[in-house]
Amino acid sequence: MKWIFLEAGHGKGVADAVGAALKRKFDETIAFDSDNSNDNAMNLINAVENHTEIKLFLYDSDDIKAVKDSIPAIRTVKGTASFHEVFVTEDGALYAKNLSNEKERLLKTVIKK
């Protein structure tokens, strides 16, 4: 597994493009139908979903709690804010680089059972 962090302020690809497209749709819906109050998120989703091919879902706090409860407890790794790249090898060793052109350094070895 490898994760490469991109510079702040630069597009991150498809996810950012989808988010930007939805923001524009929501803005347009509110601007062009200002008489409709859209007093909750579901009203706004209903107003937008027929004008986009992006599938929209609404999750409530119980859904979010269920996902949070399913995630195992993890500890932070000191210095992660400066990492450019993090990866894990098949044997469970965790490596990181602060710069893309530097040699990776071992952060932690996970013993598999």
Tab-separated table of N, CA, C and O in Angstrom:
chain	number	residue	atom	x	y	z
A	1	MET	N	0.847	-1.157	0.000
A	1	MET	CA	0.000	0.000	0.000
A	1	MET	C	0.897	1.225	0.000
A	1	MET	O	1.873	1.286	0.720
A	2	LYS	N	0.547	2.215	-0.819
A	2	LYS	CA	1.317	3.454	-0.891
A	2	LYS	C	0.361	4.639	-0.944
A	2	LYS	O	-0.650	4.596	-1.621
A	3	TRP	N	0.693	5.675	-0.192
A	3	TRP	CA	-0.083	6.894	-0.203
A	3	TRP	C	0.878	8.042	-0.452
A	3	TRP	O	1.821	8.241	0.294
A	4	ILE	N	0.623	8.821	-1.502
A	4	ILE	CA	1.446	9.973	-1.815
A	4	ILE	C	0.609	11.222	-1.578
A	4	ILE	O	-0.452	11.396	-2.176
A	5	PHE	N	1.086	12.082	-0.689
A	5	PHE	CA	0.372	13.303	-0.346
A	5	PHE	C	0.745	14.396	-1.330
A	5	PHE	O	1.910	14.593	-1.645
A	6	LEU	N	-0.242	15.114	-1.826
A	6	LEU	CA	-0.007	16.199	-2.767
A	6	LEU	C	0.050	17.518	-2.019
A	6	LEU	O	-0.429	17.648	-0.902
A	7	GLU	N	0.623	18.516	-2.647
A	7	GLU	CA	0.742	19.835	-2.041
A	7	GLU	C	-0.632	20.435	-1.754
A	7	GLU	O	-1.564	20.259	-2.531
A	8	ALA	N	-0.732	21.153	-0.673
A	8	ALA	CA	-1.980	21.828	-0.321
A	8	ALA	C	-2.343	22.839	-1.404
A	8	ALA	O	-1.480	23.500	-1.961
A	9	GLY	N	-3.636	22.941	-1.701
A	9	GLY	CA	-4.102	23.909	-2.671
A	9	GLY	C	-4.131	23.405	-4.101
A	9	GLY	O	-4.654	24.073	-4.977
A	10	HIS	N	-3.561	22.241	-4.352
A	10	HIS	CA	-3.583	21.675	-5.700
A	10	HIS	C	-4.699	20.646	-5.771
A	10	HIS	O	-5.004	19.988	-4.787
A	11	GLY	N	-5.294	20.498	-6.938
A	11	GLY	CA	-6.377	19.538	-7.118
A	11	GLY	C	-5.910	18.126	-6.816
A	11	GLY	O	-4.770	17.763	-7.071
A	12	LYS	N	-6.796	17.330	-6.259
A	12	LYS	CA	-6.451	15.959	-5.899
A	12	LYS	C	-7.073	14.951	-6.861
A	12	LYS	O	-7.139	13.786	-6.594
A	13	GLY	N	-7.589	15.433	-7.989
A	13	GLY	CA	-8.110	14.509	-8.973
A	13	GLY	C	-9.616	14.463	-9.015
A	13	GLY	O	-10.305	15.458	-8.781
A	14	VAL	N	-10.125	13.278	-9.280
A	14	VAL	CA	-11.551	13.079	-9.535
A	14	VAL	C	-12.416	13.503	-8.345
A	14	VAL	O	-13.452	14.143	-8.534
A	15	ALA	N	-12.005	13.175	-7.143
A	15	ALA	CA	-12.826	13.506	-5.974
A	15	ALA	C	-13.045	15.013	-5.861
A	15	ALA	O	-14.156	15.472	-5.581
A	16	ASP	N	-12.002	15.804	-6.081
A	16	ASP	CA	-12.151	17.258	-6.028
A	16	ASP	C	-13.038	17.765	-7.151
A	16	ASP	O	-13.819	18.690	-6.970
A	17	ALA	N	-12.907	17.174	-8.334
A	17	ALA	CA	-13.725	17.599	-9.471
A	17	ALA	C	-15.203	17.315	-9.211
A	17	ALA	O	-16.060	18.149	-9.509
A	18	VAL	N	-15.512	16.156	-8.648
A	18	VAL	CA	-16.903	15.817	-8.323
A	18	VAL	C	-17.440	16.786	-7.269
A	18	VAL	O	-18.553	17.305	-7.388
A	19	GLY	N	-16.637	17.048	-6.235
A	19	GLY	CA	-17.055	17.988	-5.194
A	19	GLY	C	-17.317	19.377	-5.752
A	19	GLY	O	-18.311	20.019	-5.401
A	20	ALA	N	-16.443	19.831	-6.641
A	20	ALA	CA	-16.624	21.161	-7.248
A	20	ALA	C	-17.879	21.203	-8.113
A	20	ALA	O	-18.631	22.193	-8.081
A	21	ALA	N	-18.131	20.143	-8.873
A	21	ALA	CA	-19.327	20.091	-9.720
A	21	ALA	C	-20.592	20.136	-8.871
A	21	ALA	O	-21.562	20.835	-9.202
A	22	LEU	N	-20.589	19.406	-7.758
A	22	LEU	CA	-21.765	19.417	-6.875
A	22	LEU	C	-21.963	20.781	-6.221
A	22	LEU	O	-23.095	21.258	-6.094
A	23	LYS	N	-20.861	21.405	-5.809
A	23	LYS	CA	-20.986	22.739	-5.213
A	23	LYS	C	-21.622	23.705	-6.206
A	23	LYS	O	-22.491	24.506	-5.841
A	24	ARG	N	-21.204	23.648	-7.463
A	24	ARG	CA	-21.795	24.519	-8.492
A	24	ARG	C	-23.282	24.224	-8.658
A	24	ARG	O	-24.100	25.133	-8.775
A	25	LYS	N	-23.647	22.935	-8.693
A	25	LYS	CA	-25.062	22.560	-8.840
A	25	LYS	C	-25.886	23.087	-7.666
A	25	LYS	O	-26.989	23.608	-7.853
A	26	PHE	N	-25.371	22.928	-6.448
A	26	PHE	CA	-26.091	23.431	-5.277
A	26	PHE	C	-26.217	24.945	-5.333
A	26	PHE	O	-27.284	25.502	-5.077
A	27	ASP	N	-25.125	25.637	-5.696
A	27	ASP	CA	-25.168	27.097	-5.825
A	27	ASP	C	-26.188	27.539	-6.864
A	27	ASP	O	-26.967	28.473	-6.635
A	28	GLU	N	-26.189	26.869	-8.027
A	28	GLU	CA	-27.143	27.207	-9.094
A	28	GLU	C	-28.577	26.988	-8.639
A	28	GLU	O	-29.454	27.814	-8.882
A	29	THR	N	-28.806	25.873	-7.985
A	29	THR	CA	-30.159	25.546	-7.519
A	29	THR	C	-30.669	26.605	-6.553
A	29	THR	O	-31.819	27.055	-6.656
A	30	ILE	N	-29.822	27.023	-5.645
A	30	ILE	CA	-30.228	28.041	-4.667
A	30	ILE	C	-30.405	29.397	-5.347
A	30	ILE	O	-31.380	30.103	-5.106
A	31	ALA	N	-29.487	29.755	-6.248
A	31	ALA	CA	-29.547	31.063	-6.910
A	31	ALA	C	-30.742	31.197	-7.845
A	31	ALA	O	-31.381	32.251	-7.895
A	32	PHE	N	-31.059	30.123	-8.590
A	32	PHE	CA	-32.117	30.208	-9.588
A	32	PHE	C	-33.496	29.843	-9.054
A	32	PHE	O	-34.486	29.985	-9.767
A	33	ASP	N	-33.575	29.370	-7.833
A	33	ASP	CA	-34.868	29.053	-7.226
A	33	ASP	C	-34.861	29.602	-5.805
A	33	ASP	O	-35.046	28.865	-4.837
A	34	SER	N	-34.622	30.891	-5.702
A	34	SER	CA	-34.468	31.514	-4.377
A	34	SER	C	-35.768	31.517	-3.567
A	34	SER	O	-35.735	31.704	-2.355
A	35	ASP	N	-36.912	31.293	-4.232
A	35	ASP	CA	-38.178	31.239	-3.503
A	35	ASP	C	-38.320	29.939	-2.712
A	35	ASP	O	-39.070	29.874	-1.751
A	36	ASN	N	-37.598	28.896	-3.136
A	36	ASN	CA	-37.626	27.619	-2.427
A	36	ASN	C	-36.614	27.685	-1.290
A	36	ASN	O	-35.438	27.943	-1.511
A	37	SER	N	-37.067	27.450	-0.075
A	37	SER	CA	-36.189	27.643	1.080
A	37	SER	C	-35.173	26.511	1.272
A	37	SER	O	-34.166	26.711	1.933
A	38	ASN	N	-35.426	25.316	0.691
A	38	ASN	CA	-34.527	24.178	0.931
A	38	ASN	C	-34.132	24.124	2.401
A	38	ASN	O	-32.978	24.253	2.764
A	39	ASP	N	-35.142	23.936	3.255
A	39	ASP	CA	-34.920	24.023	4.692
A	39	ASP	C	-34.168	22.842	5.298
A	39	ASP	O	-33.878	22.835	6.481
A	40	ASN	N	-33.828	21.848	4.474
A	40	ASN	CA	-32.991	20.766	4.985
A	40	ASN	C	-32.183	20.153	3.827
A	40	ASN	O	-32.442	20.445	2.658
A	41	ALA	N	-31.231	19.332	4.164
A	41	ALA	CA	-30.327	18.759	3.153
A	41	ALA	C	-31.070	17.887	2.149
A	41	ALA	O	-30.759	17.906	0.957
A	42	MET	N	-32.074	17.147	2.603
A	42	MET	CA	-32.800	16.262	1.693
A	42	MET	C	-33.542	17.056	0.621
A	42	MET	O	-33.584	16.639	-0.541
A	43	ASN	N	-34.118	18.199	0.990
A	43	ASN	CA	-34.790	19.048	-0.001
A	43	ASN	C	-33.815	19.506	-1.080
A	43	ASN	O	-34.143	19.519	-2.263
A	44	LEU	N	-32.636	19.892	-0.669
A	44	LEU	CA	-31.625	20.355	-1.627
A	44	LEU	C	-31.156	19.203	-2.513
A	44	LEU	O	-31.023	19.357	-3.730
A	45	ILE	N	-30.941	18.038	-1.940
A	45	ILE	CA	-30.544	16.865	-2.735
A	45	ILE	C	-31.629	16.534	-3.757
A	45	ILE	O	-31.338	16.281	-4.928
A	46	ASN	N	-32.889	16.544	-3.326
A	46	ASN	CA	-33.994	16.254	-4.250
A	46	ASN	C	-34.051	17.258	-5.395
A	46	ASN	O	-34.351	16.902	-6.532
A	47	ALA	N	-33.735	18.520	-5.113
A	47	ALA	CA	-33.768	19.556	-6.142
A	47	ALA	C	-32.630	19.386	-7.154
A	47	ALA	O	-32.775	19.751	-8.312
A	48	VAL	N	-31.524	18.803	-6.735
A	48	VAL	CA	-30.337	18.696	-7.591
A	48	VAL	C	-30.227	17.356	-8.300
A	48	VAL	O	-29.749	17.286	-9.433
A	49	GLU	N	-30.694	16.283	-7.699
A	49	GLU	CA	-30.382	14.942	-8.211
A	49	GLU	C	-30.881	14.659	-9.626
A	49	GLU	O	-30.308	13.842	-10.326
A	50	ASN	N	-31.922	15.337	-10.087
A	50	ASN	CA	-32.406	15.121	-11.450
A	50	ASN	C	-31.628	15.933	-12.489
A	50	ASN	O	-31.898	15.838	-13.677
A	51	HIS	N	-30.665	16.727	-12.036
A	51	HIS	CA	-29.882	17.578	-12.932
A	51	HIS	C	-28.407	17.200	-12.945
A	51	HIS	O	-27.571	18.003	-13.361
A	52	THR	N	-28.093	16.019	-12.469
A	52	THR	CA	-26.709	15.543	-12.467
A	52	THR	C	-26.701	14.024	-12.547
A	52	THR	O	-27.670	13.368	-12.154
A	53	GLU	N	-25.617	13.489	-13.076
A	53	GLU	CA	-25.453	12.030	-13.096
A	53	GLU	C	-24.726	11.531	-11.851
A	53	GLU	O	-24.549	10.331	-11.662
A	54	ILE	N	-24.297	12.440	-10.999
A	54	ILE	CA	-23.616	12.081	-9.752
A	54	ILE	C	-24.662	11.534	-8.792
A	54	ILE	O	-25.707	12.147	-8.566
A	55	LYS	N	-24.403	10.372	-8.238
A	55	LYS	CA	-25.331	9.768	-7.282
A	55	LYS	C	-25.138	10.428	-5.915
A	55	LYS	O	-24.019	10.555	-5.433
A	56	LEU	N	-26.233	10.841	-5.312
A	56	LEU	CA	-26.185	11.544	-4.035
A	56	LEU	C	-26.823	10.695	-2.945
A	56	LEU	O	-27.847	10.050	-3.163
A	57	PHE	N	-26.220	10.714	-1.769
A	57	PHE	CA	-26.718	9.964	-0.621
A	57	PHE	C	-26.716	10.876	0.593
A	57	PHE	O	-25.861	11.750	0.717
A	58	LEU	N	-27.646	10.670	1.486
A	58	LEU	CA	-27.699	11.430	2.723
A	58	LEU	C	-27.544	10.449	3.881
A	58	LEU	O	-28.281	9.458	3.967
A	59	TYR	N	-26.577	10.714	4.733
A	59	TYR	CA	-26.317	9.857	5.886
A	59	TYR	C	-26.646	10.627	7.145
A	59	TYR	O	-26.325	11.811	7.258
A	60	ASP	N	-27.279	9.966	8.110
A	60	ASP	CA	-27.580	10.645	9.366
A	60	ASP	C	-26.520	10.291	10.418
A	60	ASP	O	-25.612	9.513	10.166
A	61	SER	N	-26.655	10.865	11.587
A	61	SER	CA	-25.636	10.686	12.624
A	61	SER	C	-25.512	9.229	13.069
A	61	SER	O	-24.431	8.792	13.459
A	62	ASP	N	-26.588	8.454	12.991
A	62	ASP	CA	-26.497	7.027	13.351
A	62	ASP	C	-25.620	6.270	12.355
A	62	ASP	O	-24.851	5.389	12.739
A	63	ASP	N	-25.736	6.614	11.060
A	63	ASP	CA	-24.890	5.987	10.043
A	63	ASP	C	-23.415	6.306	10.306
A	63	ASP	O	-22.547	5.428	10.234
A	64	ILE	N	-23.139	7.565	10.617
A	64	ILE	CA	-21.765	7.991	10.865
A	64	ILE	C	-21.218	7.317	12.117
A	64	ILE	O	-20.077	6.845	12.139
A	65	LYS	N	-22.036	7.218	13.154
A	65	LYS	CA	-21.609	6.556	14.389
A	65	LYS	C	-21.287	5.085	14.119
A	65	LYS	O	-20.292	4.562	14.633
A	66	ALA	N	-22.094	4.418	13.315
A	66	ALA	CA	-21.857	3.004	13.002
A	66	ALA	C	-20.513	2.813	12.300
A	66	ALA	O	-19.768	1.875	12.600
A	67	VAL	N	-20.196	3.712	11.378
A	67	VAL	CA	-18.905	3.614	10.684
A	67	VAL	C	-17.765	3.886	11.656
A	67	VAL	O	-16.771	3.151	11.690
A	68	LYS	N	-17.900	4.934	12.468
A	68	LYS	CA	-16.857	5.251	13.451
A	68	LYS	C	-16.622	4.082	14.400
A	68	LYS	O	-15.485	3.763	14.740
A	69	ASP	N	-17.697	3.442	14.833
A	69	ASP	CA	-17.582	2.315	15.762
A	69	ASP	C	-16.915	1.104	15.119
A	69	ASP	O	-16.363	0.253	15.806
A	70	SER	N	-16.977	1.015	13.795
A	70	SER	CA	-16.388	-0.138	13.110
A	70	SER	C	-14.888	0.034	12.840
A	70	SER	O	-14.211	-0.914	12.475
A	71	ILE	N	-14.373	1.247	13.044
A	71	ILE	CA	-12.951	1.515	12.800
A	71	ILE	C	-12.158	1.194	14.055
A	71	ILE	O	-12.480	1.694	15.133
A	72	PRO	N	-11.122	0.378	13.943
A	72	PRO	CA	-10.337	0.045	15.141
A	72	PRO	C	-9.579	1.264	15.661
A	72	PRO	O	-9.284	2.201	14.901
A	73	ALA	N	-9.271	1.263	16.945
A	73	ALA	CA	-8.516	2.356	17.552
A	73	ALA	C	-7.109	2.384	16.951
A	73	ALA	O	-6.460	1.345	16.828
A	74	ILE	N	-6.670	3.566	16.568
A	74	ILE	CA	-5.322	3.706	16.014
A	74	ILE	C	-4.618	4.861	16.717
A	74	ILE	O	-5.258	5.733	17.297
A	75	ARG	N	-3.300	4.810	16.682
A	75	ARG	CA	-2.506	5.882	17.284
A	75	ARG	C	-1.895	6.725	16.169
A	75	ARG	O	-1.626	6.227	15.080
A	76	THR	N	-1.662	7.981	16.472
A	76	THR	CA	-1.036	8.849	15.493
A	76	THR	C	0.449	8.526	15.385
A	76	THR	O	1.051	8.007	16.318
A	77	VAL	N	1.015	8.840	14.237
A	77	VAL	CA	2.448	8.669	14.019
A	77	VAL	C	3.059	10.060	14.031
A	77	VAL	O	2.665	10.926	13.244
A	78	LYS	N	4.006	10.299	14.942
A	78	LYS	CA	4.621	11.614	15.095
A	78	LYS	C	5.286	12.048	13.788
A	78	LYS	O	5.969	11.269	13.138
A	79	GLY	N	5.052	13.290	13.406
A	79	GLY	CA	5.689	13.859	12.233
A	79	GLY	C	4.934	13.674	10.930
A	79	GLY	O	5.431	14.014	9.867
A	80	THR	N	3.718	13.143	10.985
A	80	THR	CA	2.993	12.859	9.743
A	80	THR	C	2.679	14.101	8.925
A	80	THR	O	2.536	14.015	7.714
A	81	ALA	N	2.615	15.262	9.560
A	81	ALA	CA	2.306	16.483	8.813
A	81	ALA	C	3.384	16.799	7.782
A	81	ALA	O	3.116	17.474	6.793
A	82	SER	N	4.595	16.315	7.988
A	82	SER	CA	5.679	16.616	7.056
A	82	SER	C	5.894	15.523	6.010
A	82	SER	O	6.728	15.678	5.131
A	83	PHE	N	5.140	14.423	6.096
A	83	PHE	CA	5.330	13.318	5.147
A	83	PHE	C	4.832	13.684	3.753
A	83	PHE	O	3.801	14.319	3.597
A	84	HIS	N	5.571	13.241	2.757
A	84	HIS	CA	5.146	13.354	1.363
A	84	HIS	C	4.640	12.004	0.871
A	84	HIS	O	3.735	11.929	0.056
A	85	GLU	N	5.204	10.944	1.412
A	85	GLU	CA	4.854	9.600	0.951
A	85	GLU	C	4.934	8.626	2.120
A	85	GLU	O	5.854	8.694	2.924
A	86	VAL	N	3.949	7.745	2.210
A	86	VAL	CA	3.916	6.705	3.241
A	86	VAL	C	3.590	5.401	2.547
A	86	VAL	O	2.732	5.361	1.670
A	87	PHE	N	4.270	4.323	2.922
A	87	PHE	CA	3.906	3.027	2.352
A	87	PHE	C	4.208	1.899	3.311
A	87	PHE	O	5.005	2.037	4.231
A	88	VAL	N	3.495	0.802	3.114
A	88	VAL	CA	3.617	-0.382	3.946
A	88	VAL	C	4.006	-1.538	3.044
A	88	VAL	O	3.428	-1.729	1.978
A	89	THR	N	4.987	-2.312	3.476
A	89	THR	CA	5.418	-3.476	2.706
A	89	THR	C	4.614	-4.704	3.127
A	89	THR	O	3.903	-4.675	4.133
A	90	GLU	N	4.734	-5.771	2.358
A	90	GLU	CA	3.959	-6.987	2.640
A	90	GLU	C	4.239	-7.558	4.022
A	90	GLU	O	3.386	-8.200	4.613
A	91	ASP	N	5.456	-7.337	4.542
A	91	ASP	CA	5.783	-7.864	5.870
A	91	ASP	C	5.294	-6.957	7.000
A	91	ASP	O	5.537	-7.215	8.165
A	92	GLY	N	4.596	-5.857	6.660
A	92	GLY	CA	3.990	-4.993	7.670
A	92	GLY	C	4.853	-3.822	8.104
A	92	GLY	O	4.474	-3.096	9.015
A	93	ALA	N	6.001	-3.595	7.471
A	93	ALA	CA	6.849	-2.468	7.844
A	93	ALA	C	6.275	-1.177	7.259
A	93	ALA	O	5.859	-1.138	6.113
A	94	LEU	N	6.262	-0.126	8.059
A	94	LEU	CA	5.728	1.175	7.663
A	94	LEU	C	6.886	2.128	7.400
A	94	LEU	O	7.724	2.355	8.273
A	95	TYR	N	6.941	2.670	6.180
A	95	TYR	CA	8.003	3.585	5.774
A	95	TYR	C	7.413	4.936	5.406
A	95	TYR	O	6.246	5.028	5.038
A	96	ALA	N	8.247	5.979	5.457
A	96	ALA	CA	7.807	7.313	5.057
A	96	ALA	C	8.964	8.083	4.445
A	96	ALA	O	10.133	7.779	4.684
A	97	LYS	N	8.599	9.091	3.641
A	97	LYS	CA	9.550	10.042	3.069
A	97	LYS	C	9.001	11.441	3.316
A	97	LYS	O	7.800	11.663	3.187
A	98	ASN	N	9.876	12.364	3.652
A	98	ASN	CA	9.457	13.754	3.771
A	98	ASN	C	9.498	14.442	2.413
A	98	ASN	O	8.725	15.348	2.147
A	99	LEU	N	10.416	14.015	1.547
A	99	LEU	CA	10.544	14.534	0.194
A	99	LEU	C	10.520	13.363	-0.769
A	99	LEU	O	11.000	12.271	-0.446
A	100	SER	N	9.994	13.572	-1.969
A	100	SER	CA	9.866	12.465	-2.914
A	100	SER	C	11.208	11.897	-3.364
A	100	SER	O	11.295	10.731	-3.701
A	101	ASN	N	12.271	12.717	-3.333
A	101	ASN	CA	13.554	12.230	-3.818
A	101	ASN	C	14.485	11.731	-2.713
A	101	ASN	O	15.645	11.455	-2.957
A	102	GLU	N	13.987	11.624	-1.488
A	102	GLU	CA	14.841	11.117	-0.417
A	102	GLU	C	14.604	9.629	-0.198
A	102	GLU	O	13.614	9.064	-0.649
A	103	LYS	N	15.536	8.983	0.501
A	103	LYS	CA	15.399	7.564	0.823
A	103	LYS	C	14.340	7.413	1.912
A	103	LYS	O	14.262	8.211	2.832
A	104	GLU	N	13.512	6.384	1.783
A	104	GLU	CA	12.476	6.145	2.778
A	104	GLU	C	13.109	5.762	4.114
A	104	GLU	O	14.198	5.217	4.158
A	105	ARG	N	12.390	6.046	5.198
A	105	ARG	CA	12.875	5.652	6.515
A	105	ARG	C	11.817	4.809	7.211
A	105	ARG	O	10.612	5.044	7.062
A	106	LEU	N	12.283	3.828	7.925
A	106	LEU	CA	11.391	2.915	8.641
A	106	LEU	C	10.791	3.629	9.840
A	106	LEU	O	11.497	4.210	10.652
A	107	LEU	N	9.465	3.604	9.933
A	107	LEU	CA	8.778	4.198	11.074
A	107	LEU	C	8.412	3.148	12.106
A	107	LEU	O	8.521	3.367	13.300
A	108	LYS	N	7.934	2.000	11.615
A	108	LYS	CA	7.446	0.973	12.520
A	108	LYS	C	7.396	-0.361	11.812
A	108	LYS	O	7.121	-0.419	10.623
A	109	THR	N	7.662	-1.407	12.549
A	109	THR	CA	7.511	-2.755	12.015
A	109	THR	C	6.362	-3.424	12.750
A	109	THR	O	6.324	-3.448	13.975
A	110	VAL	N	5.410	-3.918	11.982
A	110	VAL	CA	4.256	-4.601	12.548
A	110	VAL	C	4.519	-6.099	12.443
A	110	VAL	O	4.803	-6.600	11.362
A	111	ILE	N	4.424	-6.789	13.548
A	111	ILE	CA	4.645	-8.232	13.532
A	111	ILE	C	3.323	-8.915	13.215
A	111	ILE	O	2.351	-8.765	13.952
A	112	LYS	N	3.296	-9.642	12.104
A	112	LYS	CA	2.089	-10.374	11.704
A	112	LYS	C	2.049	-11.689	12.451
A	112	LYS	O	3.052	-12.334	12.661
A	113	LYS	N	0.836	-12.086	12.801
A	113	LYS	CA	0.664	-13.379	13.478
A	113	LYS	C	0.008	-14.351	12.543
A	113	LYS	O	-0.701	-14.067	11.679
